[in-house]
Amino acid sequence: QITLKESGPTLVKPTQTLTLTCTFSGFSLSTSGVGVGWIRQPPGKAPEWLALIYWNDDKRYSPSLRSRLTITKDTSKNQVVLTMTNMDPVDTATYYCGHSKRNWFDPWGQGTLVTVSS
Amino acid sequence: EIVLTQSPGTLSLSPGERATLSCRASQSVSSSYLAWYQQKPGQAPRLLISDASNRATGIPDRFSGSGSGTDFTLTISRLEPEDFAVYYCQQYGSSPLTFGGGTKVEIK
């Protein structure tokens, strides 16, 4: 059974850097074809894909946020970390990580709500 | 970037009725690389369909997907009480991955 869980701060101040960790079980990020992605969803809005890292350390980013995002993996710890710099109130959202084999996401973690406010 | 437009925004139906949800892409989705998700309040999205028509593990056969190119459809043959939720499409044929704006299926 594949499970993922996001962790990180629930409140960040504008201009700060957000660091989120996705801890997963039930699969290995060293297995060919496997990836982990990050998706966010502002309250009442549709999901927005942010980044994806693959088993071979290939990384993909949303072009609109690329300059602010970094995704890394620690295969030995079964973790994927997303950092987002220069946080703004418009970045307030629930942030999800998801297991990916062919760029769809199944399953997703439970999500973590991040509020950006001074 | 491929923009996905879902319609209608809200679908008001009764249990037992058929639901037809549309997802239209601004350009052709490569190899029908389109997925559908269901999201209930307070929960993460759940994968229903991948590759436009392949049901995910454990998804009831009342859910079916069809389409190709720029027009895709999710059909729920007979709505069960637990099917009232928001549905999103996502294309993964080209980067960036994009989601539609969602269709809410509500009880009439």
PDB file of N, CA, C and O in Angstrom, chain A residues 12-82:
ATOM      1  N   VAL A  12       3.701  30.839   7.275  1.00  0.00           N
ATOM      2  CA  VAL A  12       4.959  31.485   6.906  1.00  0.00           C
ATOM      3  C   VAL A  12       4.684  32.960   6.629  1.00  0.00           C
ATOM      4  O   VAL A  12       3.565  33.336   6.237  1.00  0.00           O
ATOM      5  N   LYS A  13       5.714  33.757   6.804  1.00  0.00           N
ATOM      6  CA  LYS A  13       5.580  35.196   6.575  1.00  0.00           C
ATOM      7  C   LYS A  13       5.944  35.519   5.128  1.00  0.00           C
ATOM      8  O   LYS A  13       6.742  34.816   4.488  1.00  0.00           O
ATOM      9  N   PRO A  14       5.376  36.598   4.612  1.00  0.00           N
ATOM     10  CA  PRO A  14       5.762  37.030   3.259  1.00  0.00           C
ATOM     11  C   PRO A  14       7.271  37.214   3.166  1.00  0.00           C
ATOM     12  O   PRO A  14       7.913  37.678   4.117  1.00  0.00           O
ATOM     13  N   THR A  15       7.808  36.830   2.018  1.00  0.00           N
ATOM     14  CA  THR A  15       9.233  36.856   1.645  1.00  0.00           C
ATOM     15  C   THR A  15      10.019  35.668   2.199  1.00  0.00           C
ATOM     16  O   THR A  15      11.141  35.425   1.755  1.00  0.00           O
ATOM     17  N   GLN A  16       9.437  34.920   3.130  1.00  0.00           N
ATOM     18  CA  GLN A  16      10.162  33.774   3.661  1.00  0.00           C
ATOM     19  C   GLN A  16      10.202  32.617   2.660  1.00  0.00           C
ATOM     20  O   GLN A  16       9.460  32.610   1.669  1.00  0.00           O
ATOM     21  N   THR A  17      11.061  31.655   2.972  1.00  0.00           N
ATOM     22  CA  THR A  17      11.161  30.432   2.166  1.00  0.00           C
ATOM     23  C   THR A  17      10.398  29.311   2.840  1.00  0.00           C
ATOM     24  O   THR A  17      10.551  29.072   4.032  1.00  0.00           O
ATOM     25  N   LEU A  18       9.578  28.623   2.049  1.00  0.00           N
ATOM     26  CA  LEU A  18       8.806  27.483   2.530  1.00  0.00           C
ATOM     27  C   LEU A  18       9.559  26.197   2.207  1.00  0.00           C
ATOM     28  O   LEU A  18      10.033  26.014   1.066  1.00  0.00           O
ATOM     29  N   THR A  19       9.678  25.335   3.204  1.00  0.00           N
ATOM     30  CA  THR A  19      10.261  24.010   2.975  1.00  0.00           C
ATOM     31  C   THR A  19       9.258  22.946   3.403  1.00  0.00           C
ATOM     32  O   THR A  19       8.833  22.934   4.556  1.00  0.00           O
ATOM     33  N   LEU A  20       8.868  22.105   2.462  1.00  0.00           N
ATOM     34  CA  LEU A  20       7.913  21.031   2.719  1.00  0.00           C
ATOM     35  C   LEU A  20       8.579  19.687   2.456  1.00  0.00           C
ATOM     36  O   LEU A  20       9.343  19.542   1.503  1.00  0.00           O
ATOM     37  N   THR A  21       8.242  18.734   3.302  1.00  0.00           N
ATOM     38  CA  THR A  21       8.771  17.382   3.152  1.00  0.00           C
ATOM     39  C   THR A  21       7.647  16.396   2.897  1.00  0.00           C
ATOM     40  O   THR A  21       6.598  16.460   3.564  1.00  0.00           O
ATOM     41  N   CYS A  22       7.851  15.546   1.932  1.00  0.00           N
ATOM     42  CA  CYS A  22       6.923  14.454   1.632  1.00  0.00           C
ATOM     43  C   CYS A  22       7.604  13.152   2.044  1.00  0.00           C
ATOM     44  O   CYS A  22       8.660  12.802   1.495  1.00  0.00           O
ATOM     45  N   THR A  23       7.026  12.474   3.016  1.00  0.00           N
ATOM     46  CA  THR A  23       7.553  11.190   3.460  1.00  0.00           C
ATOM     47  C   THR A  23       6.619  10.103   2.977  1.00  0.00           C
ATOM     48  O   THR A  23       5.403  10.179   3.209  1.00  0.00           O
ATOM     49  N   PHE A  24       7.182   9.117   2.307  1.00  0.00           N
ATOM     50  CA  PHE A  24       6.332   8.119   1.670  1.00  0.00           C
ATOM     51  C   PHE A  24       6.754   6.700   2.044  1.00  0.00           C
ATOM     52  O   PHE A  24       7.865   6.468   2.552  1.00  0.00           O
ATOM     53  N   SER A  25       5.831   5.786   1.806  1.00  0.00           N
ATOM     54  CA  SER A  25       6.103   4.366   2.010  1.00  0.00           C
ATOM     55  C   SER A  25       5.343   3.567   0.962  1.00  0.00           C
ATOM     56  O   SER A  25       4.411   4.068   0.330  1.00  0.00           O
ATOM     57  N   GLY A  26       5.767   2.328   0.775  1.00  0.00           N
ATOM     58  CA  GLY A  26       5.081   1.443  -0.161  1.00  0.00           C
ATOM     59  C   GLY A  26       5.674   1.433  -1.554  1.00  0.00           C
ATOM     60  O   GLY A  26       5.201   0.692  -2.426  1.00  0.00           O
ATOM     61  N   PHE A  27       6.691   2.268  -1.780  1.00  0.00           N
ATOM     62  CA  PHE A  27       7.395   2.252  -3.057  1.00  0.00           C
ATOM     63  C   PHE A  27       8.782   2.844  -2.846  1.00  0.00           C
ATOM     64  O   PHE A  27       9.073   3.454  -1.829  1.00  0.00           O
ATOM     65  N   SER A  28       9.644   2.635  -3.851  1.00  0.00           N
ATOM     66  CA  SER A  28      10.984   3.179  -3.790  1.00  0.00           C
ATOM     67  C   SER A  28      11.177   4.180  -4.917  1.00  0.00           C
ATOM     68  O   SER A  28      10.793   3.926  -6.064  1.00  0.00           O
ATOM     69  N   LEU A  29      11.795   5.293  -4.585  1.00  0.00           N
ATOM     70  CA  LEU A  29      12.069   6.314  -5.594  1.00  0.00           C
ATOM     71  C   LEU A  29      13.339   5.993  -6.369  1.00  0.00           C
ATOM     72  O   LEU A  29      13.834   6.828  -7.134  1.00  0.00           O
ATOM     73  N   SER A  30      13.849   4.796  -6.203  1.00  0.00           N
ATOM     74  CA  SER A  30      14.953   4.336  -7.036  1.00  0.00           C
ATOM     75  C   SER A  30      14.473   3.345  -8.093  1.00  0.00           C
ATOM     76  O   SER A  30      15.265   2.852  -8.904  1.00  0.00           O
ATOM     77  N   THR A  31      13.170   3.066  -8.094  1.00  0.00           N
ATOM     78  CA  THR A  31      12.589   2.148  -9.075  1.00  0.00           C
ATOM     79  C   THR A  31      12.327   2.878 -10.376  1.00  0.00           C
ATOM     80  O   THR A  31      11.736   3.972 -10.377  1.00  0.00           O
ATOM     81  N   SER A  32      12.742   2.286 -11.471  1.00  0.00           N
ATOM     82  CA  SER A  32      12.591   2.905 -12.783  1.00  0.00           C
ATOM     83  C   SER A  32      11.147   3.299 -13.065  1.00  0.00           C
ATOM     84  O   SER A  32      10.215   2.516 -12.850  1.00  0.00           O
ATOM     85  N   GLY A  33      10.978   4.537 -13.515  1.00  0.00           N
ATOM     86  CA  GLY A  33       9.665   5.019 -13.908  1.00  0.00           C
ATOM     87  C   GLY A  33       8.891   5.734 -12.817  1.00  0.00           C
ATOM     88  O   GLY A  33       7.867   6.356 -13.094  1.00  0.00           O
ATOM     89  N   VAL A  34       9.383   5.664 -11.605  1.00  0.00           N
ATOM     90  CA  VAL A  34       8.637   6.237 -10.475  1.00  0.00           C
ATOM     91  C   VAL A  34       9.000   7.702 -10.264  1.00  0.00           C
ATOM     92  O   VAL A  34      10.144   8.113 -10.460  1.00  0.00           O
ATOM     93  N   GLY A  35       8.035   8.481  -9.875  1.00  0.00           N
ATOM     94  CA  GLY A  35       8.268   9.872  -9.542  1.00  0.00           C
ATOM     95  C   GLY A  35       7.403  10.310  -8.371  1.00  0.00           C
ATOM     96  O   GLY A  35       6.468   9.602  -7.959  1.00  0.00           O
ATOM     97  N   VAL A  36       7.741  11.452  -7.809  1.00  0.00           N
ATOM     98  CA  VAL A  36       6.928  12.107  -6.781  1.00  0.00           C
ATOM     99  C   VAL A  36       6.745  13.556  -7.192  1.00  0.00           C
ATOM    100  O   VAL A  36       7.715  14.241  -7.554  1.00  0.00           O
ATOM    101  N   GLY A  37       5.521  13.996  -7.147  1.00  0.00           N
ATOM    102  CA  GLY A  37       5.226  15.365  -7.536  1.00  0.00           C
ATOM    103  C   GLY A  37       4.622  16.168  -6.408  1.00  0.00           C
ATOM    104  O   GLY A  37       4.151  15.617  -5.404  1.00  0.00           O
ATOM    105  N   TRP A  38       4.648  17.478  -6.591  1.00  0.00           N
ATOM    106  CA  TRP A  38       3.992  18.409  -5.672  1.00  0.00           C
ATOM    107  C   TRP A  38       2.916  19.172  -6.440  1.00  0.00           C
ATOM    108  O   TRP A  38       3.144  19.618  -7.584  1.00  0.00           O
ATOM    109  N   ILE A  39       1.791  19.296  -5.793  1.00  0.00           N
ATOM    110  CA  ILE A  39       0.641  19.993  -6.365  1.00  0.00           C
ATOM    111  C   ILE A  39       0.058  20.871  -5.251  1.00  0.00           C
ATOM    112  O   ILE A  39       0.031  20.444  -4.097  1.00  0.00           O
ATOM    113  N   ARG A  40      -0.401  22.060  -5.577  1.00  0.00           N
ATOM    114  CA  ARG A  40      -1.042  22.881  -4.556  1.00  0.00           C
ATOM    115  C   ARG A  40      -2.445  23.248  -5.004  1.00  0.00           C
ATOM    116  O   ARG A  40      -2.769  23.194  -6.196  1.00  0.00           O
ATOM    117  N   GLN A  41      -3.255  23.603  -4.033  1.00  0.00           N
ATOM    118  CA  GLN A  41      -4.649  23.927  -4.305  1.00  0.00           C
ATOM    119  C   GLN A  41      -5.086  25.062  -3.389  1.00  0.00           C
ATOM    120  O   GLN A  41      -5.324  24.849  -2.192  1.00  0.00           O
ATOM    121  N   PRO A  42      -5.192  26.266  -3.909  1.00  0.00           N
ATOM    122  CA  PRO A  42      -5.720  27.372  -3.093  1.00  0.00           C
ATOM    123  C   PRO A  42      -7.149  27.068  -2.674  1.00  0.00           C
ATOM    124  O   PRO A  42      -7.874  26.337  -3.369  1.00  0.00           O
ATOM    125  N   PRO A  43      -7.577  27.621  -1.558  1.00  0.00           N
ATOM    126  CA  PRO A  43      -8.937  27.343  -1.067  1.00  0.00           C
ATOM    127  C   PRO A  43      -9.994  27.624  -2.126  1.00  0.00           C
ATOM    128  O   PRO A  43     -10.028  28.706  -2.713  1.00  0.00           O
ATOM    129  N   GLY A  44     -10.817  26.635  -2.411  1.00  0.00           N
ATOM    130  CA  GLY A  44     -11.906  26.790  -3.364  1.00  0.00           C
ATOM    131  C   GLY A  44     -11.505  26.813  -4.824  1.00  0.00           C
ATOM    132  O   GLY A  44     -12.347  27.091  -5.695  1.00  0.00           O
ATOM    133  N   LYS A  45     -10.239  26.507  -5.105  1.00  0.00           N
ATOM    134  CA  LYS A  45      -9.781  26.565  -6.500  1.00  0.00           C
ATOM    135  C   LYS A  45      -9.273  25.198  -6.960  1.00  0.00           C
ATOM    136  O   LYS A  45      -9.230  24.241  -6.198  1.00  0.00           O
ATOM    137  N   ALA A  46      -8.890  25.138  -8.233  1.00  0.00           N
ATOM    138  CA  ALA A  46      -8.417  23.893  -8.814  1.00  0.00           C
ATOM    139  C   ALA A  46      -6.971  23.616  -8.408  1.00  0.00           C
ATOM    140  O   ALA A  46      -6.226  24.536  -8.050  1.00  0.00           O
ATOM    141  N   PRO A  47      -6.555  22.365  -8.495  1.00  0.00           N
ATOM    142  CA  PRO A  47      -5.147  22.050  -8.242  1.00  0.00           C
ATOM    143  C   PRO A  47      -4.229  22.684  -9.289  1.00  0.00           C
ATOM    144  O   PRO A  47      -4.638  22.937 -10.430  1.00  0.00           O
ATOM    145  N   GLU A  48      -2.992  22.922  -8.848  1.00  0.00           N
ATOM    146  CA  GLU A  48      -1.956  23.482  -9.723  1.00  0.00           C
ATOM    147  C   GLU A  48      -0.681  22.664  -9.523  1.00  0.00           C
ATOM    148  O   GLU A  48      -0.175  22.561  -8.405  1.00  0.00           O
ATOM    149  N   TRP A  49      -0.172  22.086 -10.598  1.00  0.00           N
ATOM    150  CA  TRP A  49       1.054  21.316 -10.503  1.00  0.00           C
ATOM    151  C   TRP A  49       2.251  22.233 -10.300  1.00  0.00           C
ATOM    152  O   TRP A  49       2.373  23.288 -10.940  1.00  0.00           O
ATOM    153  N   LEU A  50       3.174  21.820  -9.417  1.00  0.00           N
ATOM    154  CA  LEU A  50       4.351  22.623  -9.102  1.00  0.00           C
ATOM    155  C   LEU A  50       5.641  21.999  -9.623  1.00  0.00           C
ATOM    156  O   LEU A  50       6.444  22.666 -10.292  1.00  0.00           O
ATOM    157  N   ALA A  51       5.883  20.755  -9.259  1.00  0.00           N
ATOM    158  CA  ALA A  51       7.170  20.139  -9.580  1.00  0.00           C
ATOM    159  C   ALA A  51       7.049  18.633  -9.503  1.00  0.00           C
ATOM    160  O   ALA A  51       6.124  18.096  -8.888  1.00  0.00           O
ATOM    161  N   LEU A  52       8.018  17.961 -10.139  1.00  0.00           N
ATOM    162  CA  LEU A  52       8.030  16.505 -10.149  1.00  0.00           C
ATOM    163  C   LEU A  52       9.474  16.043 -10.228  1.00  0.00           C
ATOM    164  O   LEU A  52      10.264  16.603 -11.002  1.00  0.00           O
ATOM    165  N   ILE A  53       9.824  15.060  -9.424  1.00  0.00           N
ATOM    166  CA  ILE A  53      11.157  14.483  -9.469  1.00  0.00           C
ATOM    167  C   ILE A  53      11.027  12.997  -9.757  1.00  0.00           C
ATOM    168  O   ILE A  53      10.145  12.320  -9.220  1.00  0.00           O
ATOM    169  N   TYR A  54      11.906  12.494 -10.607  1.00  0.00           N
ATOM    170  CA  TYR A  54      11.845  11.113 -11.052  1.00  0.00           C
ATOM    171  C   TYR A  54      12.943  10.266 -10.407  1.00  0.00           C
ATOM    172  O   TYR A  54      13.899  10.801  -9.830  1.00  0.00           O
ATOM    173  N   TRP A  55      12.798   8.959 -10.581  1.00  0.00           N
ATOM    174  CA  TRP A  55      13.731   7.995  -9.978  1.00  0.00           C
ATOM    175  C   TRP A  55      15.182   8.272 -10.378  1.00  0.00           C
ATOM    176  O   TRP A  55      16.098   7.984  -9.599  1.00  0.00           O
ATOM    177  N   ASN A  56      15.388   8.824 -11.573  1.00  0.00           N
ATOM    178  CA  ASN A  56      16.740   9.054 -12.085  1.00  0.00           C
ATOM    179  C   ASN A  56      17.237  10.470 -11.773  1.00  0.00           C
ATOM    180  O   ASN A  56      18.237  10.913 -12.344  1.00  0.00           O
ATOM    181  N   ASP A  57      16.518  11.161 -10.889  1.00  0.00           N
ATOM    182  CA  ASP A  57      16.838  12.516 -10.438  1.00  0.00           C
ATOM    183  C   ASP A  57      16.522  13.581 -11.489  1.00  0.00           C
ATOM    184  O   ASP A  57      16.903  14.743 -11.337  1.00  0.00           O
ATOM    185  N   ASP A  58      15.858  13.194 -12.559  1.00  0.00           N
ATOM    186  CA  ASP A  58      15.345  14.185 -13.491  1.00  0.00           C
ATOM    187  C   ASP A  58      14.275  15.013 -12.769  1.00  0.00           C
ATOM    188  O   ASP A  58      13.503  14.468 -11.966  1.00  0.00           O
ATOM    189  N   LYS A  59      14.241  16.301 -13.050  1.00  0.00           N
ATOM    190  CA  LYS A  59      13.320  17.208 -12.366  1.00  0.00           C
ATOM    191  C   LYS A  59      12.570  18.053 -13.390  1.00  0.00           C
ATOM    192  O   LYS A  59      13.132  18.489 -14.379  1.00  0.00           O
ATOM    193  N   ARG A  60      11.317  18.278 -13.093  1.00  0.00           N
ATOM    194  CA  ARG A  60      10.477  19.134 -13.919  1.00  0.00           C
ATOM    195  C   ARG A  60       9.781  20.142 -13.032  1.00  0.00           C
ATOM    196  O   ARG A  60       9.361  19.811 -11.918  1.00  0.00           O
ATOM    197  N   TYR A  61       9.654  21.366 -13.543  1.00  0.00           N
ATOM    198  CA  TYR A  61       9.037  22.437 -12.776  1.00  0.00           C
ATOM    199  C   TYR A  61       7.965  23.158 -13.589  1.00  0.00           C
ATOM    200  O   TYR A  61       8.061  23.251 -14.823  1.00  0.00           O
ATOM    201  N   SER A  62       6.994  23.702 -12.884  1.00  0.00           N
ATOM    202  CA  SER A  62       6.045  24.600 -13.517  1.00  0.00           C
ATOM    203  C   SER A  62       6.796  25.831 -14.004  1.00  0.00           C
ATOM    204  O   SER A  62       7.510  26.474 -13.218  1.00  0.00           O
ATOM    205  N   PRO A  63       6.657  26.168 -15.276  1.00  0.00           N
ATOM    206  CA  PRO A  63       7.409  27.324 -15.797  1.00  0.00           C
ATOM    207  C   PRO A  63       7.108  28.621 -15.053  1.00  0.00           C
ATOM    208  O   PRO A  63       8.006  29.442 -14.869  1.00  0.00           O
ATOM    209  N   SER A  64       5.876  28.782 -14.609  1.00  0.00           N
ATOM    210  CA  SER A  64       5.493  30.043 -13.959  1.00  0.00           C
ATOM    211  C   SER A  64       6.118  30.192 -12.578  1.00  0.00           C
ATOM    212  O   SER A  64       6.184  31.298 -12.047  1.00  0.00           O
ATOM    213  N   LEU A  65       6.562  29.090 -11.975  1.00  0.00           N
ATOM    214  CA  LEU A  65       7.122  29.133 -10.628  1.00  0.00           C
ATOM    215  C   LEU A  65       8.556  28.622 -10.570  1.00  0.00           C
ATOM    216  O   LEU A  65       9.150  28.554  -9.491  1.00  0.00           O
ATOM    217  N   ARG A  66       9.106  28.289 -11.724  1.00  0.00           N
ATOM    218  CA  ARG A  66      10.406  27.621 -11.777  1.00  0.00           C
ATOM    219  C   ARG A  66      11.500  28.353 -11.000  1.00  0.00           C
ATOM    220  O   ARG A  66      12.318  27.720 -10.325  1.00  0.00           O
ATOM    221  N   SER A  67      11.501  29.662 -11.090  1.00  0.00           N
ATOM    222  CA  SER A  67      12.573  30.433 -10.447  1.00  0.00           C
ATOM    223  C   SER A  67      12.505  30.364  -8.930  1.00  0.00           C
ATOM    224  O   SER A  67      13.478  30.710  -8.244  1.00  0.00           O
ATOM    225  N   ARG A  68      11.390  29.945  -8.387  1.00  0.00           N
ATOM    226  CA  ARG A  68      11.201  29.937  -6.936  1.00  0.00           C
ATOM    227  C   ARG A  68      11.242  28.535  -6.339  1.00  0.00           C
ATOM    228  O   ARG A  68      11.221  28.390  -5.112  1.00  0.00           O
ATOM    229  N   LEU A  69      11.263  27.509  -7.151  1.00  0.00           N
ATOM    230  CA  LEU A  69      11.101  26.133  -6.673  1.00  0.00           C
ATOM    231  C   LEU A  69      12.387  25.328  -6.786  1.00  0.00           C
ATOM    232  O   LEU A  69      13.153  25.482  -7.747  1.00  0.00           O
ATOM    233  N   THR A  70      12.583  24.457  -5.802  1.00  0.00           N
ATOM    234  CA  THR A  70      13.619  23.439  -5.877  1.00  0.00           C
ATOM    235  C   THR A  70      13.048  22.149  -5.305  1.00  0.00           C
ATOM    236  O   THR A  70      12.457  22.153  -4.217  1.00  0.00           O
ATOM    237  N   ILE A  71      13.192  21.060  -6.039  1.00  0.00           N
ATOM    238  CA  ILE A  71      12.734  19.752  -5.568  1.00  0.00           C
ATOM    239  C   ILE A  71      13.940  18.828  -5.481  1.00  0.00           C
ATOM    240  O   ILE A  71      14.801  18.817  -6.376  1.00  0.00           O
ATOM    241  N   THR A  72      14.035  18.115  -4.372  1.00  0.00           N
ATOM    242  CA  THR A  72      15.128  17.167  -4.172  1.00  0.00           C
ATOM    243  C   THR A  72      14.566  15.885  -3.560  1.00  0.00           C
ATOM    244  O   THR A  72      13.454  15.874  -3.028  1.00  0.00           O
ATOM    245  N   LYS A  73      15.361  14.825  -3.630  1.00  0.00           N
ATOM    246  CA  LYS A  73      14.936  13.565  -3.044  1.00  0.00           C
ATOM    247  C   LYS A  73      16.050  12.984  -2.193  1.00  0.00           C
ATOM    248  O   LYS A  73      17.234  13.221  -2.438  1.00  0.00           O
ATOM    249  N   ASP A  74      15.628  12.230  -1.179  1.00  0.00           N
ATOM    250  CA  ASP A  74      16.535  11.446  -0.351  1.00  0.00           C
ATOM    251  C   ASP A  74      15.984  10.018  -0.378  1.00  0.00           C
ATOM    252  O   ASP A  74      15.066   9.687   0.371  1.00  0.00           O
ATOM    253  N   THR A  75      16.517   9.237  -1.273  1.00  0.00           N
ATOM    254  CA  THR A  75      15.986   7.895  -1.490  1.00  0.00           C
ATOM    255  C   THR A  75      16.105   7.025  -0.243  1.00  0.00           C
ATOM    256  O   THR A  75      15.210   6.241   0.062  1.00  0.00           O
ATOM    257  N   SER A  76      17.188   7.196   0.493  1.00  0.00           N
ATOM    258  CA  SER A  76      17.412   6.363   1.678  1.00  0.00           C
ATOM    259  C   SER A  76      16.394   6.655   2.774  1.00  0.00           C
ATOM    260  O   SER A  76      16.062   5.777   3.574  1.00  0.00           O
ATOM    261  N   LYS A  77      15.887   7.884   2.801  1.00  0.00           N
ATOM    262  CA  LYS A  77      14.904   8.277   3.825  1.00  0.00           C
ATOM    263  C   LYS A  77      13.474   8.211   3.295  1.00  0.00           C
ATOM    264  O   LYS A  77      12.523   8.486   4.027  1.00  0.00           O
ATOM    265  N   ASN A  78      13.302   7.868   2.011  1.00  0.00           N
ATOM    266  CA  ASN A  78      11.980   7.887   1.393  1.00  0.00           C
ATOM    267  C   ASN A  78      11.314   9.254   1.551  1.00  0.00           C
ATOM    268  O   ASN A  78      10.160   9.363   2.005  1.00  0.00           O
ATOM    269  N   GLN A  79      12.058  10.278   1.200  1.00  0.00           N
ATOM    270  CA  GLN A  79      11.552  11.648   1.314  1.00  0.00           C
ATOM    271  C   GLN A  79      11.834  12.457   0.054  1.00  0.00           C
ATOM    272  O   GLN A  79      12.845  12.263  -0.619  1.00  0.00           O
ATOM    273  N   VAL A  80      10.914  13.383  -0.202  1.00  0.00           N
ATOM    274  CA  VAL A  80      11.086  14.383  -1.248  1.00  0.00           C
ATOM    275  C   VAL A  80      10.828  15.742  -0.622  1.00  0.00           C
ATOM    276  O   VAL A  80       9.852  15.917   0.120  1.00  0.00           O
ATOM    277  N   VAL A  81      11.716  16.674  -0.886  1.00  0.00           N
ATOM    278  CA  VAL A  81      11.616  18.001  -0.287  1.00  0.00           C
ATOM    279  C   VAL A  81      11.378  19.047  -1.372  1.00  0.00           C
ATOM    280  O   VAL A  81      12.024  19.027  -2.435  1.00  0.00           O
ATOM    281  N   LEU A  82      10.442  19.938  -1.102  1.00  0.00           N
ATOM    282  CA  LEU A  82      10.161  21.068  -1.993  1.00  0.00           C
ATOM    283  C   LEU A  82      10.449  22.351  -1.247  1.00  0.00           C
ATOM    284  O   LEU A  82       9.983  22.527  -0.124  1.00  0.00           O
TER     285      LEU A  82
END
